[in-house]
Short mmCIF file of C-alpha atoms in Angstrom, two decimals:
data_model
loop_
_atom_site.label_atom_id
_atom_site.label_comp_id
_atom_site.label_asym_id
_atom_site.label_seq_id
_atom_site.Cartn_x
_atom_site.Cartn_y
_atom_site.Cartn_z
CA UNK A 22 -59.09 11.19 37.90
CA UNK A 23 -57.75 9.77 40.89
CA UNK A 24 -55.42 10.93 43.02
CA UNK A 25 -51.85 10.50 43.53
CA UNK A 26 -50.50 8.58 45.86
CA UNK A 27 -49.27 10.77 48.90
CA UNK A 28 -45.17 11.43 48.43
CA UNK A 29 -42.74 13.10 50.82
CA UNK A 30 -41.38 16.03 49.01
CA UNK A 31 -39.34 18.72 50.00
CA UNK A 32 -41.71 21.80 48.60
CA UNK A 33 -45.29 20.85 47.86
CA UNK A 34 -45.59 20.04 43.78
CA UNK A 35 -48.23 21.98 41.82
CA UNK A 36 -52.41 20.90 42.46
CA UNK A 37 -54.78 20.23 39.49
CA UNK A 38 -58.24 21.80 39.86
CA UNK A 39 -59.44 18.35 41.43
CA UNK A 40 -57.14 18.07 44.14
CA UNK A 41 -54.46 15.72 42.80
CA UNK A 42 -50.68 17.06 42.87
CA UNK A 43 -48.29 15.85 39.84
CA UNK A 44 -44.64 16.34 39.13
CA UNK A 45 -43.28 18.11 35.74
CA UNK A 46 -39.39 18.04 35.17
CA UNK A 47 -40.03 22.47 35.57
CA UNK A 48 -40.58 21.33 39.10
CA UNK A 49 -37.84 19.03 39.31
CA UNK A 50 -35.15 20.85 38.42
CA UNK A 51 -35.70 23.37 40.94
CA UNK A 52 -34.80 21.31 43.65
CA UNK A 53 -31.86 21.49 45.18
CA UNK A 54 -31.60 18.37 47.01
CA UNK A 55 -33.30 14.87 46.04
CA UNK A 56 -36.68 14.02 47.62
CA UNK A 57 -36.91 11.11 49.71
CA UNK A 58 -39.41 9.51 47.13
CA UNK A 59 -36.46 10.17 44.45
CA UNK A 60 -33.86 8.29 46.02
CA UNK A 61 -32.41 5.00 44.99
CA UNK A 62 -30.49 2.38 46.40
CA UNK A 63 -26.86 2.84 46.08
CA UNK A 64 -26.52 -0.11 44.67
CA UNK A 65 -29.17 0.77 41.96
CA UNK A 66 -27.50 4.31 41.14
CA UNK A 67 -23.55 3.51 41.50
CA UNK A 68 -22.31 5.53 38.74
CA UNK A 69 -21.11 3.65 35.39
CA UNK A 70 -16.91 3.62 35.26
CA UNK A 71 -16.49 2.07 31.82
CA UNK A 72 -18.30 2.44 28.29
CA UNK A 73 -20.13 -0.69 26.66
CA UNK A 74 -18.17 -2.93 23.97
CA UNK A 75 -21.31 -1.99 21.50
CA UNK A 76 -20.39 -2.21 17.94
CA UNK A 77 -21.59 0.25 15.67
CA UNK A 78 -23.49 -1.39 12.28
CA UNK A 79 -22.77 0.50 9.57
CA UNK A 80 -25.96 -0.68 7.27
CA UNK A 81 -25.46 1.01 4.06
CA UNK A 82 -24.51 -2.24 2.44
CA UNK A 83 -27.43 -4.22 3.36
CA UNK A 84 -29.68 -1.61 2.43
CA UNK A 85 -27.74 -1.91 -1.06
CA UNK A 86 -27.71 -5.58 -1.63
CA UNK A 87 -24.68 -5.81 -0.76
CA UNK A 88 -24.25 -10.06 0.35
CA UNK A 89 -20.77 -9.53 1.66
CA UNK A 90 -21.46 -6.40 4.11
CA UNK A 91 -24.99 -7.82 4.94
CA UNK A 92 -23.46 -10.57 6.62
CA UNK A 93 -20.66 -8.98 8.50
CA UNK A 94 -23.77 -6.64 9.86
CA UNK A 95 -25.53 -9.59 10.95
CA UNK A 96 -22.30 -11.16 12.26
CA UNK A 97 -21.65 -8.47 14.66
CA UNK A 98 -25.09 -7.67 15.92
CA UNK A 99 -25.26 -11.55 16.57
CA UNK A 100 -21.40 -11.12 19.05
CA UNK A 101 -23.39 -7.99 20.80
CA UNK A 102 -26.87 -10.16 21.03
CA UNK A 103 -25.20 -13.54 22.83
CA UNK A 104 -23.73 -10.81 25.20
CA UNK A 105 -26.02 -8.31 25.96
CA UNK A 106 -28.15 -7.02 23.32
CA UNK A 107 -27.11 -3.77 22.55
CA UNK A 108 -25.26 -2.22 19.23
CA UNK A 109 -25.82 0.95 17.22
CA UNK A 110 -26.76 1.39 13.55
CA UNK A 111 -25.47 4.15 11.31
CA UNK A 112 -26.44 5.03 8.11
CA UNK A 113 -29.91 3.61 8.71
CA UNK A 114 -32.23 5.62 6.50
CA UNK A 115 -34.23 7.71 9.16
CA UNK A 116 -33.38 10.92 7.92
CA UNK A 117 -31.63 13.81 10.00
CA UNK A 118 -34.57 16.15 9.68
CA UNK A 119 -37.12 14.06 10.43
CA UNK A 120 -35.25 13.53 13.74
CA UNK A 121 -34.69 16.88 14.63
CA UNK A 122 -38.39 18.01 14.22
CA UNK A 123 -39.06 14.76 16.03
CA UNK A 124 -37.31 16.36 18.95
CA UNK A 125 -38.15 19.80 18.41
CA UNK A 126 -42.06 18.52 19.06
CA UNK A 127 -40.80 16.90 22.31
CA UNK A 128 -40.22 20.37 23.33
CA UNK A 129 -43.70 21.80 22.42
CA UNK A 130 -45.14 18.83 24.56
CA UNK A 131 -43.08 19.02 27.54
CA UNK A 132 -43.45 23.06 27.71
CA UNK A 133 -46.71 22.89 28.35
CA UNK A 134 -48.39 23.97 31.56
CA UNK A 135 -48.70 21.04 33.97
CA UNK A 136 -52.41 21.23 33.89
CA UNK A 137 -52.74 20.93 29.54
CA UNK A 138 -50.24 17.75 30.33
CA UNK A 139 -52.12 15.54 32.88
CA UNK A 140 -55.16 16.01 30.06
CA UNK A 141 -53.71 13.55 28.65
CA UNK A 142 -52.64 11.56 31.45
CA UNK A 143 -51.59 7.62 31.49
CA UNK A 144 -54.79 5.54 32.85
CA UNK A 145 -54.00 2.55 34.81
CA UNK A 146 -53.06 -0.19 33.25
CA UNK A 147 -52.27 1.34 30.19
CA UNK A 148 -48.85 1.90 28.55
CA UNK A 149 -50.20 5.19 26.56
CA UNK A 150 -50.22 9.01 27.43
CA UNK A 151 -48.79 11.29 29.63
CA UNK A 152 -46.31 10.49 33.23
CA UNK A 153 -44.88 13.07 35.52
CA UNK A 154 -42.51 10.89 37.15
CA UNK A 155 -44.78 7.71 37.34
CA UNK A 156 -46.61 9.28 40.52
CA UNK A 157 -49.74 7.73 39.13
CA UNK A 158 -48.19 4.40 39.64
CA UNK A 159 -45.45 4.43 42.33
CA UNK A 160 -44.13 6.42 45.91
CA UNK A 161 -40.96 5.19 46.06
CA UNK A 162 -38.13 5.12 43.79
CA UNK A 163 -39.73 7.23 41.42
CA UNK A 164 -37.66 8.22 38.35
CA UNK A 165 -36.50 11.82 37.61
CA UNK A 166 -38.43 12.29 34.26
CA UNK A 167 -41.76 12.74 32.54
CA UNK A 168 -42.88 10.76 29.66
CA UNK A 169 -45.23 10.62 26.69
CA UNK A 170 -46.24 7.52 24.95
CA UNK A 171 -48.88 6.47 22.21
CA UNK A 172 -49.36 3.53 20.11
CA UNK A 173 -48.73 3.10 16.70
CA UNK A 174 -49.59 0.55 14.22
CA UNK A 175 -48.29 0.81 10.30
CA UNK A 176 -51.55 1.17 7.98
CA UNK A 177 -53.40 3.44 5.90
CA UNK A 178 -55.07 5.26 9.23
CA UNK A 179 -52.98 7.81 10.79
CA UNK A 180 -53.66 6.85 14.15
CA UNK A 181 -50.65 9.02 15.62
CA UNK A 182 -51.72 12.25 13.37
CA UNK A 183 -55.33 11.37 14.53
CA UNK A 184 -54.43 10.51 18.35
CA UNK A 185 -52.53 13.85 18.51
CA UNK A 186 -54.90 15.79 17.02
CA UNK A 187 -58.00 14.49 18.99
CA UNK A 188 -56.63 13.68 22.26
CA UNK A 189 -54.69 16.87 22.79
CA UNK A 190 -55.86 19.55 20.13
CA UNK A 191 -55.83 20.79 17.13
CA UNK A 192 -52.97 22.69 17.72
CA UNK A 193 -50.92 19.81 18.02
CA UNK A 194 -51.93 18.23 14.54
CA UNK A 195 -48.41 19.47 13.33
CA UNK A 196 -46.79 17.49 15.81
CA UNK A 197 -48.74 14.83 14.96
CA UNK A 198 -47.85 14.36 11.50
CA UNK A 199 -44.12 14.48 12.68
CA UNK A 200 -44.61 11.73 15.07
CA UNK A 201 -46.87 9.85 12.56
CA UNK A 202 -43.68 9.99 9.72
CA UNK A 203 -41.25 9.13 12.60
CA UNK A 204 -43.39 6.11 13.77
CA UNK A 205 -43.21 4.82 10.47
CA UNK A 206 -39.54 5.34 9.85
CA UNK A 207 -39.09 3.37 13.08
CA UNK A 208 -41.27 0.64 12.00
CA UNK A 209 -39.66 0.21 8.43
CA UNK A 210 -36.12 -0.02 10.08
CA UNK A 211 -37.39 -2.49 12.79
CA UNK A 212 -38.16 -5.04 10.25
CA UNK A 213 -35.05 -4.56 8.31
CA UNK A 214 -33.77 -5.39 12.08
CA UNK A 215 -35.63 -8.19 12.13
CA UNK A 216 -34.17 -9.70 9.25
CA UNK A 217 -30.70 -9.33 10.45
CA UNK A 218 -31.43 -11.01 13.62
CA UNK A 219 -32.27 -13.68 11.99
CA UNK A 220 -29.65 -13.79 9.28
CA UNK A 221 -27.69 -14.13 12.50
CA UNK A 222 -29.21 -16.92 13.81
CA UNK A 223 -29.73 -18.75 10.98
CA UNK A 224 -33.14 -19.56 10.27
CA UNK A 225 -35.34 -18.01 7.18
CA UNK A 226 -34.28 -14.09 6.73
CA UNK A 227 -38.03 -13.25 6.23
CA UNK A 228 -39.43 -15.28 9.44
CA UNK A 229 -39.27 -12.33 11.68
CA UNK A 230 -40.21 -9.36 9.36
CA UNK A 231 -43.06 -11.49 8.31
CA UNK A 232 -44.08 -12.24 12.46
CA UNK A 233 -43.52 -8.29 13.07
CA UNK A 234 -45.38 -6.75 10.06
CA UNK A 235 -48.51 -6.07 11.48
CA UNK A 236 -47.01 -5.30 14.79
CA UNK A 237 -48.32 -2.51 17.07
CA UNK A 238 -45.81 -1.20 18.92
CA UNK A 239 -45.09 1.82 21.61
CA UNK A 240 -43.34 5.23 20.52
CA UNK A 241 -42.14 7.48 23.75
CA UNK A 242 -40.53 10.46 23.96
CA UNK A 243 -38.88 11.49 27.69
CA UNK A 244 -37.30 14.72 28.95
CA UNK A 245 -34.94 13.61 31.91
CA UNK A 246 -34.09 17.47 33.82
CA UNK A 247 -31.44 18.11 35.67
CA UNK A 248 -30.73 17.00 39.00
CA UNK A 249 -28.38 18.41 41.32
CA UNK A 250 -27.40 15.28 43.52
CA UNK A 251 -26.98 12.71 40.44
CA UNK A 252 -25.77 9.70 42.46
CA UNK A 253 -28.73 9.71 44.52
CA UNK A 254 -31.48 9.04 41.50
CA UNK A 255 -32.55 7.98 38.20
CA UNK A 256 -34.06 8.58 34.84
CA UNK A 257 -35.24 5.20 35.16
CA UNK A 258 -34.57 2.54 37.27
CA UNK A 259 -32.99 -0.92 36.05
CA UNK A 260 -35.10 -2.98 34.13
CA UNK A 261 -35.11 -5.29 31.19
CA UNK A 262 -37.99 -4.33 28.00
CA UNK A 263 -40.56 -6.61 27.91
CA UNK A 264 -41.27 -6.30 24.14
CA UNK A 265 -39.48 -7.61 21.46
CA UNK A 266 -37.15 -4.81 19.98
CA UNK A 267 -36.45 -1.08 21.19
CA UNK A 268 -34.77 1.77 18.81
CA UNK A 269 -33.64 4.50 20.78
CA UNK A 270 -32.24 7.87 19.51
CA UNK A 271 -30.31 9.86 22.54
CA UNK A 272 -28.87 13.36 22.27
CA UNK A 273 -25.36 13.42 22.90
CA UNK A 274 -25.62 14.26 26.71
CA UNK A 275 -25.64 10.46 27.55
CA UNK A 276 -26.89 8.13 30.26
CA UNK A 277 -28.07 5.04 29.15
CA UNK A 278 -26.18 2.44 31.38
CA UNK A 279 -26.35 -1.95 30.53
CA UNK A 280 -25.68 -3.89 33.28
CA UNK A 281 -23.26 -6.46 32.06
CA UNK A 282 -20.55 -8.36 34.09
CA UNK A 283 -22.06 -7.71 36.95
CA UNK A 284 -21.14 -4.20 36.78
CA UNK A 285 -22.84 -1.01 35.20
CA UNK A 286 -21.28 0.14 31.33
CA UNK A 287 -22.42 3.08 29.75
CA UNK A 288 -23.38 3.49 26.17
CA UNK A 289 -21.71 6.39 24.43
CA UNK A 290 -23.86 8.55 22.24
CA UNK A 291 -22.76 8.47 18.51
CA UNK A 292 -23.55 11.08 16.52
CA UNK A 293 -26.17 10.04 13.70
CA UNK A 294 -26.56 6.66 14.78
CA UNK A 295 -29.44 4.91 16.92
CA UNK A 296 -29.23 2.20 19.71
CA UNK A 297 -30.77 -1.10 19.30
CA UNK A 298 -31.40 -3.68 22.06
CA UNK A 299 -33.35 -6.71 22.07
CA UNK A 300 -36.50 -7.24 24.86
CA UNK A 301 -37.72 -10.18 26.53
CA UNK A 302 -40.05 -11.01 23.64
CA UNK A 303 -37.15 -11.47 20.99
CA UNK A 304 -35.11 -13.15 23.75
CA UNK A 305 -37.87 -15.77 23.68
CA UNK A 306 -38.40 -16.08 20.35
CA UNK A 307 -34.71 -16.67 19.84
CA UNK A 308 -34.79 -19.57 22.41
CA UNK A 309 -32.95 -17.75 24.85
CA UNK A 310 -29.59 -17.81 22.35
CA UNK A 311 -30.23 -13.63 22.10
CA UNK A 312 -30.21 -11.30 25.77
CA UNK A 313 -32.82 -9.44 26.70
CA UNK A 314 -30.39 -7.30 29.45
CA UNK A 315 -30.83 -5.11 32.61
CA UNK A 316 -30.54 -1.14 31.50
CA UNK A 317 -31.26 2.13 33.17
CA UNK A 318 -31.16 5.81 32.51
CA UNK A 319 -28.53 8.08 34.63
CA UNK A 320 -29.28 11.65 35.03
CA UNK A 321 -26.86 14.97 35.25
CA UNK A 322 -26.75 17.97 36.99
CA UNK A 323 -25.55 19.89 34.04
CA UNK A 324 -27.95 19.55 31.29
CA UNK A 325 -31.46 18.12 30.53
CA UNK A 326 -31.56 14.84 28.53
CA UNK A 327 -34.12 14.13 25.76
CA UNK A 328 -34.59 10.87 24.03
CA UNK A 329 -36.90 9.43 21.58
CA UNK A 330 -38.07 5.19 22.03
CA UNK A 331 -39.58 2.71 19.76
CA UNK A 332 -40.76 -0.51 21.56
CA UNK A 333 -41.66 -2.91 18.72
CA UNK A 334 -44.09 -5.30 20.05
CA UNK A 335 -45.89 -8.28 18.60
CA UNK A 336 -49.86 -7.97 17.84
CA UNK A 337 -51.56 -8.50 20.90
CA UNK A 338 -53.10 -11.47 20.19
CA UNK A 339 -50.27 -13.03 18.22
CA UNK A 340 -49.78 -17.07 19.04
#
């Protein structure tokens, strides 16, 4: 494993057995002032003023047939898509349950001692496993979180059961079933997405759920502590996603910002419903009608943030 790159840290974070020193969120909120390597530009971590103008899609019609209420869906995710790319869905069909164990898990991960984490620790050039504040990566500008990501893929193998299972142990087979049923739920609502977006744009209803069905696709779950000088860093810095379509579900202590009229909007958390925003992939594939737009995540110094994040993404070697 290599080492980290070195950082300039106000107390010295915790050593693995071979020498390298990572960064948990138990050892960031603990400080009481923002490392050096933590800080942003101001520009980058101006707090938000104003909320986004991000309709919320009810889609219990168009999961009923319903012509008339399938259209005014796709009507208004097409207004929020030629803006910025962001609405919420309620009544989408991932059940309640499913989402709370989903997050309950998160816990169970994140708890763990530093050194059971970095086991599974992201290798370079790979979008999969475990980050403690992308120290791996970066030593600047790093963001105040740790992450977990693994691939999934909708087929008879239960790669995410199996993944957790055999990459991190037995004792996490539980969690991988969870993640495994949540994966899937994610996956069936991204192609009923899909055929909204193009309902919207006009072209065949099925062309996109047919491009996306054997998609494999990113699922990531984050823990964002709490930081006591919140204007001075991030969750994660501005950026646009470079795959095709991302469904986030955020508790209800907020943070995700869009960057739209040249100034930063925040989204407000709705209870029961999840975010939607189209990536650079979509954005493409729409011609550029459709904006893939700049977003970040804010932290707090009053409570830690969870949130769970499906990044649908097109087969790898898809023409």
């Amino acid at each position: 494993m290599a080492s980290s790159p070195s950082v300039l840290l106000s107390s010295p974070p915790p050593t693995a057995k071979d020498g390298s020193r990572f960064i948990d969120s138990n050892y960031l909120q603990k400080q009481s002032h923002v490392p050096a390597n933590f800080k942003w530009p101001e520009e980058d971590a101006a707090s938000a003023q104003e909320e986004l103008n991000a309709p919320v899609v009810d889609l219990e019609g168009f999961f009923n047939g319903d012509v008339v209420a399938t259209e005014n869906a796709a009507k208004l995710i097409r207004s929020s898509c030629l803006r910025h790319g962001f609405f919420q869905v309620t009544n989408h069909r991932v059940d309640a349950d499913l989402i709370q164990l989903a997050y309950d898990h998160v816990d169970d991960f994140f708890n763990l001692p530093i050194e059971e984490k970095i086991k599974v620790q992201r290798r370079p050039g790979s979008p999969y496993g475990y980050s403690g504040a992308h120290m791996d990566r970066f030593s600047s500008n790093l963001p105040w979180k740790e992450t977990f990501s693994f691939a999934f893929q909708d087929g008879p193998e239960k790669t995410v059961a199996d993944y957790f299972k055999f990459t991190i142990s037995k004792d996490f087979e539980q969690t991988g079933l969870v993640y495994q049923k949540y994966s899937e739920a994610m996956h069936s609502l991204s192609l009923s997405i899909m055929e909204l977006l193009a309902i919207g744009l006009g072209v065949d209803r099925m062309l996109y759920r047919e491009f996306f069905e054997d998609a494999v696709s990113i699922m990531r779950t984050n823990l964002y502590p709490t930081c006591q000088e919140p204007n001075l860093s991030l969750g994660t810095g501005p950026h646009c996603d470079p795959n095709a379509l991302t469904i986030l579900h955020q508790d209800l202590v907020g943070g995700l910002d869009v960057f739209v009229d040249n100034k930063w909007h925040k989204v407000r958390p709705v209870l029961g419903a999840l975010v939607i925003n189209i990536g650079d992939v979509f954005a493409a594939l729409s011609n550029g009608i459709y904006r893939s737009c700049l977003h970040r995540a804010a932290v707090n110094s009053h409570k830690e943030r969870r949130s769970l994040v499906f990044f649908m993404c097109p087969r790898a070697d898809k023409v």
